[in-house]
Amino acid sequence: MQRVSAKVLERVRQLMADGTVAKVVGWKKGEFFYDCAPSVFETVESLDDLVYDSFCASNLSKYMIKNSVLPEGQTGKVLVLLKPCDTYSFNQLLTEHRIQRDNVYILGVGCEGMVDIEKVKAQGVKGIIGASEKDGILTVETVYGNKDVAVRDVLVNKCETCKGKTHVIYDELISENEDEGPAGDRFEGVRALEAMTSEERFAFWKAELSKCIRCNACRNACPACSCRKCVFDNNASGIASKANTDSFEEKMFHIIRAFHVAGRCTDCGECTRVCPQGIPLHLFNRKYIKDINEFYGDYSAGETAGQRGPLINFTLNDVEPQIVSDREGN
Amino acid sequence: MKKIAFSQIDNLLAAIAATQKLYMPVETAGQYNYGEWTPGTTYNPDVLHTVKSAKSVFFPQSEDLIRFKRDGMNLSISPVAPEDEDFVVFGVHACDVKGFAVLDRVFLYDPVDAYYTSRRKHGTIFSVMCKAPEETCFCGAFGIDATEPGADVDSWIADDALVMRANTEKGEKLLESLGSLLTDCDDTAADQAKAETKEILGKLPLADLNTNGFGKDVDLLTLFNRPEWKELASGCLGCGTCTYVCPTCQCYDVRDYNTGKEIQRFRVWDSCMYSDFTMMAHGTNRPDHTQRFRQRFMHKLKYYPDRYEGVFGCVGCGRCLQKCPISMNIVKVMKKLGGEA
Ligand code: SF4
Ligand code: SF4
Ligand code: SF4
Ligand code: SF4
C-alpha cells in the first residue's frame, strides 16, 4: 500500500545480510493488518515480519536515542526507516546531541500518506478483518460486510497537511514521490481557535483537556520530549504526578509541555496520533509554530541539523513581552 | 423478563437518576467515558467501549484518603470517609462486568479496601449486552460469555426494545423501583439477540485465541525467562495507556499534595510501565524496561491465576489493543509466548 514497499523490504534485507547494518529499527507486522508495531530486528530471519505500508505512521526517530548506542562488540550500524516528516525529528535530535549519528544508517522511505484506523472506525466500520487498497479507495472487509472509504478521508492528522515529500537527512533514499510542497494549510485549526472569543477558547480546551488521563503517551511518543528523567516522573522534583491533581494542573501540564517543546517541535504529529482520548494536542504546538513564524520569520525545526532556533537566539528586533497585551491575549 | 421500548431508554435513565446517582458512558469532546448522568444525557448504543473502563466508577483514577492540617501546635488528621450513597452504573458490557470480579478478589478481602468495598456495596450494575463486538474483542478466550454478563441487571437490545432481567436482590430492587415504566415479556427477543451476537463472536478474528501456555499449571520461571520478552518490549514507550484503560489493572500509588493550606493524601492509579513503580528505599527492583513490560503481562497471565485458582487477570476487552500508541498488547504477547490453537 506504499509504492516503494517491496523495494524497501528487499533493500533492508540486503543491508543486513551483507553486514552493513547489524540491527534494524522498523515496523513489525501486527495481529490485524493495521496494527504494526515499532520493533528492533536483530536477525535476517526476523525481517520476515518487517512491514512498510499505509499503517506505519509511528515516527521511529526517538528510538534512535537508545538504539544508536551500540552494545559492546557490535560492529555494523543500526538502520532506521524514516519517512520524510520523521527526518525532521531525527535532525532535531541530532541538534540536541541525543543521537550518535555515526552509528546510524538512515534509509529514507517515500510516503504517500498514512491511514488512521481510528478515522476508518469513526465512519462506522466495525469488526475489521481485512482490507485492500486500490486507486485511493480502501475496501475494508468486516464481519458486518464490506465498506469502501476514500483514503484521503481517513489520513492520519499530520498527513492531511503533510509538510512535503523531501527527506531532510538520509544515507540512502527509496522514494518515488515528487515533492509538491505542503498538502494543506496546517494553521487552519489554529486560526479557527484564534477567531474564538477567549471564553469560547477556554471552554474548548477545558472540555478537551478534562479527558486527559495523564497516561503520558503524548510525552513518551514525542521526539522533542527526550529528557532523561522528566520532572513529572521525578519524585524529588516536588511536582511528580500520575494524575491531574486538579483542574489547573489538567490544563497547565499540556500548556507547559507545549512551551517546553516550542521551537523544537517539528510538528511530527505523534502527540495527537497517540492520545487515547483524542485530544488535538497538535493545536498547541502549531499555535507556537505559527507565532514563531510571525515574530521571527519562517522557521522549521529540524530542517537542518545543528541549526539555532529563534527561541534560543537573541537579536535586537526580537518581540517584547508587550506583544501579549498588544494582541489582546491572543 | 421486563422490557421497555428502546425509544424510551432516556426516560428509563431519568427515572433511575431521579432516585439515586447514575453513571453511564457520557460523551465529552467526542470521547466516551463513564460519568454522571445529568439532564439531557442520552445513551448511545453504538459505542462499544468507553476509553476508561467502568472500573473508574468503583476505583477512580484518584481519590482522597486523608487530610492533614496544622493549626499552631495542633495537627488535625481527618480521614475521608468512604462514599456510602447508592448508585447505578448503566451500560456495562460483559468484559467490564467480569473485570469487577477480578478487582473484587483483590480489594474485598483481607486487607479489605474500605473505599472500593463501600462502592461495591452501594452500586448496582446494569449491563447491556454488546450488539456489535469488534475485532479487538476476545473475552471468549477467558471463558466469558458476552451474551450473559451476569451483572445485577442484564439487558439486551432486541426488537426495538431493551429487554432486562434482574440477577440479584439489588437488581430486583432496582427493577421494582422502575415499576410502571416496564412491562413483562418472555425470553424470545433476548434469546434472538443473544444468538445474533454469538454468531458475530464466532466470526471475529480472535475467536480462536486461547490461553495455552499460561495460567497456574505452567512453570513460572520458564515463562519469566523467555528470551522473547526483550523483542516484545523493544518498541514499548513505557507510557501507562494500557494500564490506565484496562478494567483489571489494580495498582495504585499513595501521594501527598500540598494545597498550601493542608496536605491531601490521595491514591492514584499507578502503572507497572513507569520507572518508579514499587520504588523502595534501595531503589527500584525493575531497573530495565523489559522487566517492567514483562510484569504487566505476567501479572495478568501467570501471577494472578497462580494466586486465584487459575482465574486470569485479563477479561479480553481489547482496550489495550485499541489504545496502545505502538500497537503492542496482550494478544501479541499471548501469541508469541503461548501455544497457538
Ligand atoms: S496522551 Fe492524551 S490522555 Fe495521555 S497524557 Fe497525553 S493528552 Fe493526556
Ligand atoms: S489487558 Fe488489555 S484486553 Fe485484557 S482486560 Fe486489560 S485492557 Fe482489556
Ligand atoms: S470483549 Fe466481549 S464483552 Fe467486551 S465488548 Fe467485546 S464482545 Fe462484548
Ligand atoms: S504496551 Fe503500549 S500502551 Fe502499554 S506502556 Fe507500552 S507503549 Fe504504552
XYZ file of C-alpha atoms and ligand atoms in Angstrom:
703
model
C 0.000 0.000 0.000
C 3.040 2.222 -0.322
C 4.561 2.180 -3.787
C 8.068 1.543 -2.505
C 7.169 -1.224 -0.014
C 8.711 -4.170 -1.807
C 11.902 -2.293 -2.650
C 12.313 -1.158 0.939
C 11.939 -4.620 2.398
C 14.370 -6.088 -0.098
C 16.988 -3.412 0.465
C 16.843 -3.751 4.251
C 17.382 -7.472 3.962
C 20.377 -6.901 1.701
C 21.967 -4.390 4.054
C 21.609 -6.738 6.972
C 22.751 -9.794 5.057
C 25.918 -8.091 3.828
C 26.755 -6.837 7.295
C 26.380 -3.115 6.605
C 23.881 -2.967 9.416
C 23.593 -5.150 12.495
C 20.166 -4.078 13.638
C 17.056 -2.612 12.107
C 14.555 -0.318 13.735
C 11.373 -0.715 11.735
C 7.710 -1.662 11.855
C 6.638 -5.166 12.624
C 3.648 -6.950 11.157
C 0.699 -6.956 13.563
C -2.201 -9.138 14.518
C -4.545 -7.306 12.160
C -3.441 -5.546 9.005
C -3.447 -2.128 10.647
C -1.544 -2.595 13.876
C 2.125 -2.886 13.023
C 4.431 -2.011 15.916
C 7.810 -0.285 16.081
C 10.308 -3.004 16.798
C 14.004 -3.789 16.764
C 15.066 -6.556 14.381
C 18.320 -8.315 15.125
C 18.464 -11.196 12.654
C 17.871 -11.585 8.932
C 15.139 -14.188 9.629
C 13.275 -11.791 11.883
C 12.946 -9.438 8.911
C 10.182 -11.719 7.585
C 7.905 -9.695 9.834
C 9.133 -6.275 8.735
C 6.458 -4.201 7.001
C 6.186 -0.856 5.303
C 2.651 0.067 4.350
C -0.012 2.714 4.961
C -0.232 1.909 8.650
C 3.358 2.821 9.543
C 2.510 6.255 10.895
C 4.662 5.977 14.018
C 7.823 8.050 13.988
C 10.887 5.921 14.696
C 13.410 8.751 15.259
C 13.128 8.780 19.019
C 14.012 5.089 19.224
C 17.428 6.050 17.932
C 18.340 7.774 21.184
C 18.601 4.350 22.755
C 19.438 2.317 19.697
C 22.263 4.461 18.367
C 24.303 3.499 21.397
C 25.939 0.309 20.208
C 26.304 -2.546 22.647
C 29.879 -3.601 23.235
C 31.262 -5.733 20.434
C 28.658 -4.707 17.851
C 30.101 -3.805 14.512
C 27.760 -2.604 11.845
C 25.349 0.267 12.100
C 21.749 0.455 13.159
C 19.362 1.011 10.299
C 16.300 3.134 10.821
C 13.451 3.641 8.394
C 12.363 7.265 8.215
C 9.531 8.888 6.318
C 10.007 12.480 5.147
C 8.361 14.020 8.239
C 10.304 11.712 10.570
C 13.616 13.041 9.261
C 12.891 16.470 10.784
C 12.624 14.864 14.211
C 15.836 12.981 13.604
C 17.670 16.185 12.704
C 16.294 17.971 15.724
C 17.544 15.154 17.944
C 20.960 15.477 16.288
C 20.917 19.194 17.028
C 20.260 18.319 20.651
C 23.105 15.770 20.684
C 20.751 12.930 21.536
C 21.677 10.549 18.714
C 25.068 9.153 17.756
C 24.876 9.854 14.062
C 27.885 7.732 13.083
C 26.200 4.584 14.298
C 23.042 5.102 12.270
C 22.160 4.170 8.725
C 19.123 6.131 7.647
C 17.062 4.547 4.934
C 14.667 7.256 3.812
C 11.405 5.816 2.570
C 8.894 7.506 0.287
C 5.432 8.073 1.655
C 2.027 8.708 0.130
C 0.301 9.377 3.401
C -0.610 7.125 6.286
C -4.067 5.868 7.234
C -5.566 6.375 10.683
C -7.588 3.308 11.626
C -9.489 5.330 14.227
C -10.837 7.518 11.447
C -11.853 4.441 9.484
C -13.706 3.195 12.553
C -15.278 6.599 13.076
C -17.052 6.069 9.761
C -18.962 3.266 11.444
C -16.673 0.470 10.307
C -16.515 -2.256 12.966
C -15.255 -5.799 13.250
C -12.472 -5.275 10.709
C -10.867 -8.433 9.359
C -9.062 -7.300 6.232
C -8.544 -4.536 3.701
C -7.262 -3.820 0.251
C -6.410 -0.548 -1.407
C -6.890 0.467 -4.996
C -6.938 3.885 -6.668
C -7.254 5.771 -3.418
C -10.108 3.625 -2.131
C -9.656 1.424 0.898
C -12.040 -1.533 0.847
C -12.431 -2.720 4.404
C -13.679 -6.211 4.976
C -15.600 -6.643 8.241
C -17.697 -9.297 9.908
C -20.620 -6.994 9.186
C -19.860 -6.733 5.451
C -17.523 -4.704 3.239
C -17.180 -0.972 3.257
C -15.314 1.424 0.978
C -13.647 4.516 2.360
C -11.625 7.099 0.474
C -8.035 7.123 1.717
C -7.938 10.920 1.683
C -10.790 10.968 4.225
C -9.016 8.732 6.688
C -5.479 10.060 6.573
C -3.582 10.481 9.822
C -3.975 14.034 11.021
C -0.419 15.071 10.209
C -0.685 13.653 6.692
C -3.666 15.850 5.856
C -1.282 18.769 5.902
C 1.927 16.903 5.035
C 4.941 19.223 5.034
C 6.238 17.767 1.787
C 7.942 14.666 0.500
C 11.552 15.725 0.942
C 13.794 13.809 3.329
C 15.978 16.356 5.090
C 18.528 13.739 6.136
C 19.307 10.227 4.906
C 22.080 7.869 3.908
C 20.093 6.204 1.200
C 16.738 7.022 -0.272
C 13.995 4.865 -1.736
C 11.277 7.198 -2.858
C 9.155 7.701 -5.930
C 7.419 10.858 -4.811
C 7.777 14.263 -6.364
C 7.797 16.907 -3.664
C 4.805 19.069 -4.424
C 5.104 21.061 -1.216
C 2.673 21.142 1.689
C -0.548 19.181 1.219
C -2.730 21.700 3.007
C -2.853 24.647 5.345
C -1.699 23.370 8.686
C -2.649 26.528 10.530
C -6.337 26.373 9.669
C -7.199 24.815 13.023
C -5.136 27.419 14.863
C -6.868 30.244 13.033
C -10.248 28.819 13.999
C -9.164 28.915 17.642
C -7.785 32.427 17.317
C -11.103 33.568 15.908
C -12.914 32.429 19.051
C -13.557 34.684 21.995
C -11.337 33.853 24.953
C -14.366 32.364 26.749
C -15.095 30.060 23.828
C -11.470 29.065 23.593
C -11.324 28.364 27.287
C -14.434 26.190 27.039
C -12.941 24.321 24.082
C -9.727 23.459 25.897
C -11.467 22.764 29.157
C -13.622 20.093 27.522
C -10.705 18.600 25.609
C -8.229 18.565 28.490
C -10.740 17.311 31.046
C -10.473 13.966 29.249
C -6.740 13.663 29.851
C -5.783 10.635 31.942
C -2.109 11.603 32.209
C -1.090 8.337 30.650
C 1.914 10.172 29.228
C 1.570 8.620 25.797
C 1.886 12.098 24.250
C 5.039 12.873 26.172
C 6.631 9.480 25.690
C 5.935 9.395 21.966
C 7.204 12.952 21.437
C 10.728 13.112 19.962
C 11.198 16.581 21.427
C 10.421 15.248 24.925
C 13.666 13.455 25.401
C 14.809 14.463 28.883
C 16.476 11.538 30.607
C 14.133 11.969 33.528
C 11.016 14.050 33.174
C 10.287 16.255 36.196
C 6.837 14.729 36.316
C 8.384 11.281 36.876
C 10.943 12.501 39.354
C 9.757 12.098 42.918
C 12.394 14.511 44.140
C 11.063 17.320 41.941
C 8.050 18.043 44.110
C 5.748 18.075 41.106
C 5.815 14.412 40.122
C 2.330 13.324 39.260
C 0.428 10.332 37.970
C -2.910 12.052 37.526
C -4.041 15.603 37.109
C -4.267 16.664 40.744
C -6.694 19.466 39.981
C -8.244 21.260 37.025
C -5.433 23.816 36.995
C -2.812 21.140 36.561
C -5.013 19.432 33.992
C -4.605 22.457 31.752
C -1.158 23.613 32.708
C 0.525 20.274 32.161
C -0.155 20.466 28.448
C 0.460 24.159 28.052
C 3.790 23.857 29.821
C 4.730 20.802 27.836
C 3.960 22.628 24.619
C 6.090 25.584 25.753
C 8.912 23.231 26.620
C 8.985 21.878 23.083
C 8.269 25.215 21.370
C 10.907 25.950 18.751
C 11.976 22.301 18.852
C 8.676 20.671 17.921
C 8.842 19.618 14.279
C 5.061 19.117 14.084
C 5.504 15.376 13.587
C 2.008 14.839 14.951
C 2.806 11.949 17.269
C 1.155 13.517 20.342
C -2.245 13.796 18.716
C -1.912 10.450 16.993
C -1.249 8.532 20.201
C -3.625 10.231 22.614
C -6.171 7.619 23.730
C -8.656 10.397 24.470
C -8.397 12.030 21.056
C -7.162 15.379 22.384
C -5.920 17.603 19.497
C -2.620 18.433 21.184
C -1.034 19.480 17.898
C -3.082 22.669 18.048
C -0.942 23.922 20.924
C 2.253 23.185 19.050
C 1.007 24.678 15.823
C -0.067 27.835 17.606
C 3.502 28.265 18.850
C 4.953 27.424 15.447
C 2.659 29.968 13.840
C 3.636 32.628 16.373
C 7.329 31.870 15.903
C 6.901 32.236 12.151
C 5.115 35.544 12.589
C 7.535 37.011 15.105
C 10.860 35.717 13.838
C 10.271 34.745 10.237
C 9.505 31.282 8.894
C 11.306 28.649 10.864
C 11.086 24.902 10.580
C 12.616 22.921 13.438
C 14.690 20.005 12.203
C 15.158 21.298 8.694
C 18.914 21.103 9.151
C 20.956 19.515 11.896
C 22.731 21.965 14.167
C 20.527 24.937 13.368
C 19.998 27.580 16.034
C 16.319 28.132 16.749
C 14.919 31.643 17.219
C 13.905 30.994 20.806
C 17.485 30.332 21.847
C 18.885 33.215 19.841
C 18.911 36.911 20.526
C 18.509 39.689 18.037
C 17.744 43.339 18.638
C 14.493 43.004 16.716
C 13.075 40.284 18.975
C 9.482 40.866 20.065
C 8.967 42.271 23.544
C 6.652 40.716 26.176
C 4.398 43.698 25.422
C 3.203 41.727 22.392
C 0.836 39.746 24.602
C -1.220 42.761 25.510
C -0.823 44.287 22.048
C -2.522 41.209 20.673
C -5.102 41.270 23.458
C -4.112 37.917 24.810
C -4.253 36.126 21.503
C -38.148 -10.635 31.962
C -39.134 -6.989 31.702
C -38.903 -4.610 28.811
C -39.155 -1.020 27.746
C -39.326 0.405 24.203
C -35.840 1.382 23.119
C -37.091 4.845 22.219
C -37.957 5.272 25.907
C -34.488 4.485 27.176
C -33.672 8.057 28.110
C -36.823 8.100 30.246
C -35.670 4.937 31.920
C -32.340 6.556 32.716
C -34.017 9.694 34.006
C -36.226 7.561 36.252
C -33.188 5.823 37.726
C -31.382 9.121 38.176
C -34.390 10.555 39.991
C -33.774 8.324 42.985
C -30.024 7.742 43.004
C -26.798 8.695 41.279
C -26.433 7.218 37.818
C -23.160 6.630 35.996
C -23.068 5.707 32.327
C -20.980 6.263 29.188
C -21.038 10.027 28.713
C -19.578 11.960 25.808
C -17.067 14.763 26.270
C -15.406 16.294 23.218
C -16.008 13.229 21.092
C -14.927 10.534 23.551
C -16.988 8.328 25.852
C -16.022 7.671 29.452
C -18.143 6.752 32.472
C -19.555 9.875 34.005
C -22.536 11.074 35.986
C -25.870 11.362 34.242
C -27.167 14.909 34.033
C -30.436 16.038 32.455
C -30.089 15.727 28.700
C -27.592 12.860 28.753
C -28.543 10.257 26.171
C -27.436 6.664 25.754
C -25.524 5.861 22.568
C -25.873 2.143 21.767
C -23.229 2.354 19.036
C -20.394 2.941 21.467
C -18.868 -0.378 22.401
C -16.029 0.667 24.670
C -15.536 3.697 26.826
C -11.910 4.875 26.843
C -11.501 4.324 30.575
C -13.339 1.211 31.704
C -16.254 1.074 34.145
C -13.601 0.390 36.796
C -13.245 4.152 37.137
C -16.618 4.342 38.907
C -15.619 1.988 41.732
C -11.894 2.656 41.739
C -11.445 6.200 40.425
C -8.142 7.326 38.967
C -7.511 9.419 42.051
C -9.305 9.802 45.367
C -8.503 11.493 48.651
C -7.800 9.318 51.668
C -6.710 11.640 54.484
C -6.290 15.372 55.036
C -3.672 16.859 57.364
C -3.802 20.379 58.614
C -1.573 22.229 61.028
C -3.045 24.883 63.228
C -0.357 26.355 65.503
C 0.843 23.462 67.613
C -2.107 21.265 66.694
C -2.207 18.805 63.869
C -5.601 17.686 62.696
C -5.860 14.461 60.789
C -9.161 13.782 59.077
C -9.694 10.579 57.177
C -12.018 10.878 54.199
C -14.980 8.576 54.786
C -15.782 6.061 52.032
C -18.755 7.033 49.883
C -21.945 5.409 51.093
C -24.633 6.610 48.706
C -26.474 4.147 46.494
C -25.816 4.452 42.782
C -26.340 2.635 39.499
C -23.847 2.037 36.682
C -25.587 1.584 33.361
C -24.332 0.248 30.052
C -21.561 -2.067 31.258
C -20.568 -4.882 28.883
C -19.647 -8.419 29.929
C -15.903 -7.772 29.876
C -16.108 -4.871 32.316
C -18.620 -6.773 34.477
C -16.145 -9.634 34.799
C -13.434 -7.062 35.391
C -15.142 -6.280 38.693
C -14.764 -9.925 39.705
C -11.015 -9.599 39.087
C -10.831 -6.476 41.243
C -13.139 -7.962 43.906
C -10.734 -10.802 44.671
C -8.063 -8.237 45.451
C -9.974 -5.438 47.139
C -12.844 -7.129 49.019
C -10.701 -9.480 51.071
C -8.094 -9.053 53.733
C -6.706 -6.401 53.759
C -10.146 -5.032 52.848
C -10.127 -1.867 50.768
C -12.787 0.227 52.507
C -13.310 2.645 49.613
C -13.803 0.054 46.911
C -15.835 -2.214 49.178
C -18.236 0.550 50.093
C -18.833 1.461 46.469
C -19.354 -2.177 45.537
C -21.897 -2.489 48.344
C -23.801 0.585 47.227
C -23.502 0.170 43.484
C -25.959 -1.676 41.250
C -24.531 -2.760 37.913
C -26.857 -2.656 34.932
C -25.278 -4.342 31.915
C -26.212 -4.006 28.273
C -25.171 -6.855 26.010
C -22.843 -5.829 23.200
C -24.666 -5.905 19.921
C -21.699 -5.317 17.653
C -18.456 -6.688 19.117
C -15.251 -5.655 17.392
C -12.207 -7.441 16.028
C -10.292 -6.496 19.156
C -12.690 -8.399 21.454
C -11.512 -11.721 22.896
C -13.469 -12.156 26.129
C -14.226 -15.714 24.986
C -10.578 -16.690 25.425
C -11.113 -16.287 29.178
C -14.373 -18.196 29.234
C -16.529 -15.074 29.336
C -19.900 -15.276 27.619
C -20.549 -11.804 26.234
C -24.258 -12.587 25.944
C -24.667 -13.332 29.671
C -22.755 -10.617 31.514
C -24.073 -11.641 34.928
C -24.480 -8.162 36.404
C -27.150 -7.163 38.941
C -29.391 -6.465 35.963
C -28.571 -7.812 32.494
C -30.202 -6.318 29.437
C -30.358 -6.943 25.718
C -31.277 -4.631 22.880
C -33.814 -6.584 20.847
C -36.730 -5.801 18.564
C -36.661 -2.073 19.276
C -36.833 -2.772 22.975
C -34.488 -3.041 25.901
C -35.238 -6.404 27.484
C -33.937 -6.927 31.017
C -33.631 -9.452 33.781
C -32.572 -8.999 37.390
C -29.981 -11.495 38.622
C -29.552 -10.337 42.213
C -31.551 -8.840 45.028
C -30.105 -5.409 44.277
C -31.126 -5.820 40.675
C -34.666 -6.815 41.606
C -34.994 -3.832 43.869
C -33.920 -1.553 41.050
C -36.363 -3.007 38.532
C -39.170 -2.872 41.103
C -38.479 0.796 41.676
C -38.977 1.438 37.984
C -42.462 -0.036 38.282
C -44.872 1.028 35.599
C -42.170 2.042 33.104
C -41.510 -1.634 32.449
C -43.771 -4.298 31.066
C -43.457 -8.075 31.323
C -42.197 -10.143 28.428
C -40.850 -13.616 27.692
C -37.321 -14.662 26.694
C -37.819 -14.834 22.918
C -36.473 -11.419 21.977
C -33.461 -11.691 24.294
C -32.657 -15.189 23.026
C -32.771 -13.960 19.468
C -30.417 -11.068 20.278
C -28.024 -13.396 22.084
C -27.941 -15.760 19.113
C -27.089 -12.873 16.786
C -24.226 -11.667 18.961
C -22.953 -15.226 19.372
C -22.811 -15.634 15.639
C -20.703 -12.494 15.260
C -18.421 -13.501 18.138
C -17.705 -16.745 16.333
C -16.578 -14.857 13.243
C -14.212 -12.447 14.973
C -10.520 -12.878 14.174
C -9.608 -13.579 17.800
C -12.397 -16.120 18.304
C -9.851 -18.949 18.467
C -7.395 -17.280 20.804
C -6.644 -19.494 23.767
C -4.679 -19.368 26.990
C -2.421 -22.350 26.274
C 0.997 -21.720 27.722
C -0.285 -19.543 30.573
C -2.149 -19.961 33.825
C -1.370 -21.767 37.014
C -0.152 -25.033 35.545
C 2.768 -23.733 33.525
C 6.211 -23.234 35.025
C 6.657 -19.684 36.253
C 10.380 -19.329 35.741
C 10.332 -20.792 32.254
C 7.806 -18.178 31.207
C 9.622 -15.456 33.137
C 12.919 -16.197 31.444
C 11.692 -16.467 27.873
C 14.108 -14.533 25.641
C 11.253 -13.137 23.527
C 10.297 -10.604 26.210
C 13.102 -8.355 25.037
C 11.871 -8.139 21.481
C 8.244 -7.764 22.570
C 9.228 -4.821 24.762
C 11.573 -3.228 22.244
C 9.075 -0.689 20.929
C 7.186 -0.038 24.167
C 7.172 3.633 25.116
C 6.590 2.960 28.781
C 3.551 5.201 28.795
C 0.766 3.988 31.022
C -2.012 3.940 28.459
C -2.570 0.180 28.532
C -2.745 0.122 32.319
C -4.981 3.178 32.610
C -7.606 1.970 30.150
C -7.593 -1.598 31.495
C -10.602 -2.766 33.541
C -8.481 -5.082 35.663
C -5.266 -3.157 36.349
C -5.404 -2.533 40.059
C -2.114 -0.999 41.175
C -2.126 2.356 42.867
C 0.303 4.753 44.441
C -0.280 6.905 47.527
C 0.844 10.522 47.280
C 0.660 13.781 49.171
C -0.475 17.035 47.637
C 0.281 20.285 49.362
C -2.517 22.722 48.665
C -0.703 25.433 50.613
C -3.313 25.179 53.376
C -3.338 21.466 54.035
C -1.905 18.190 52.840
C -4.176 15.910 50.907
C -3.083 12.321 50.891
C -4.602 10.635 47.900
C -4.259 7.463 45.976
C -3.840 7.396 42.253
C -3.640 4.665 39.644
C -0.085 3.535 39.151
C 1.403 1.688 36.219
C 3.972 -1.090 36.196
C 5.232 0.548 32.994
C 6.536 3.526 34.999
C 10.127 3.797 36.145
C 9.247 4.473 39.779
C 6.720 1.658 40.094
C 7.125 -0.043 43.505
C 10.146 2.148 44.188
C 11.727 1.228 47.510
C 14.439 2.651 49.691
C 17.075 0.594 47.909
C 15.852 1.779 44.505
C 13.673 0.029 42.021
C 13.573 -3.708 41.598
C 12.851 -3.434 37.884
C 15.529 -1.131 36.506
C 15.112 -2.284 32.933
C 12.078 -1.556 30.801
C 11.795 -5.135 29.574
C 11.296 -6.171 33.198
C 8.567 -3.595 33.671
C 6.855 -4.628 30.454
C 7.018 -8.285 31.461
C 5.433 -7.508 34.833
C 2.180 -6.347 33.262
C 1.645 -9.494 31.242
C 2.994 -11.915 33.839
C 0.566 -10.398 36.327
C -2.446 -10.956 34.079
C -1.447 -14.349 32.714
C 0.553 -16.018 35.462
C 0.752 -14.353 38.899
C -2.961 -13.642 39.142
C -4.044 -17.150 38.076
C -1.468 -18.607 40.487
C -2.956 -16.609 43.332
C -6.643 -17.050 42.469
C -7.366 -20.661 41.492
C -6.434 -20.333 37.857
C -8.650 -17.331 37.048
C -6.955 -14.970 34.581
C -6.389 -11.305 35.271
C -7.440 -10.196 31.776
C -11.020 -10.144 30.545
C -10.273 -9.658 26.862
C -11.946 -6.273 26.461
C -9.403 -5.310 23.817
C -8.824 -1.766 25.077
C -5.072 -2.220 25.143
C -5.276 -3.401 21.532
C -7.123 -0.272 20.531
C -5.235 2.276 22.551
C -1.564 1.339 22.703
C 0.281 4.005 20.708
C 2.613 1.417 19.247
C 0.105 -1.426 18.912
C 1.794 -3.757 21.356
C -0.648 -5.667 23.509
C -1.583 -8.763 25.449
C -2.752 -10.674 22.371
C 0.637 -10.282 20.714
C 2.260 -11.482 23.923
C -0.086 -14.468 24.149
C 0.527 -15.447 20.541
C 4.274 -15.092 20.817
C 4.758 -16.927 24.089
C 1.768 -19.237 24.254
C 0.705 -22.242 22.286
C -1.140 -21.465 19.064
C -4.631 -23.005 18.732
S -1.792 11.068 25.581
Fe -3.712 12.171 25.874
S -4.616 11.291 27.739
Fe -2.451 10.679 27.700
S -1.384 12.259 28.890
Fe -1.301 12.915 26.748
S -3.096 14.229 26.468
Fe -3.409 13.080 28.367
S -5.087 -6.497 29.487
Fe -5.981 -5.416 27.711
S -7.590 -6.804 26.946
Fe -7.019 -7.521 28.988
S -8.523 -6.576 30.332
Fe -6.728 -5.204 30.275
S -7.130 -3.733 28.630
Fe -8.586 -5.418 28.393
S -14.823 -8.049 24.880
Fe -16.622 -9.332 24.876
S -17.941 -8.434 26.409
Fe -16.414 -6.897 25.906
S -17.370 -5.663 24.332
Fe -16.192 -7.237 23.280
S -17.657 -8.918 22.977
Fe -18.525 -7.534 24.463
S 2.452 -1.503 25.851
Fe 1.780 0.271 24.662
S 0.294 1.337 25.971
Fe 1.457 -0.064 27.267
S 3.164 1.156 28.074
Fe 3.938 0.152 26.210
S 3.564 1.646 24.582
Fe 2.319 2.303 26.326
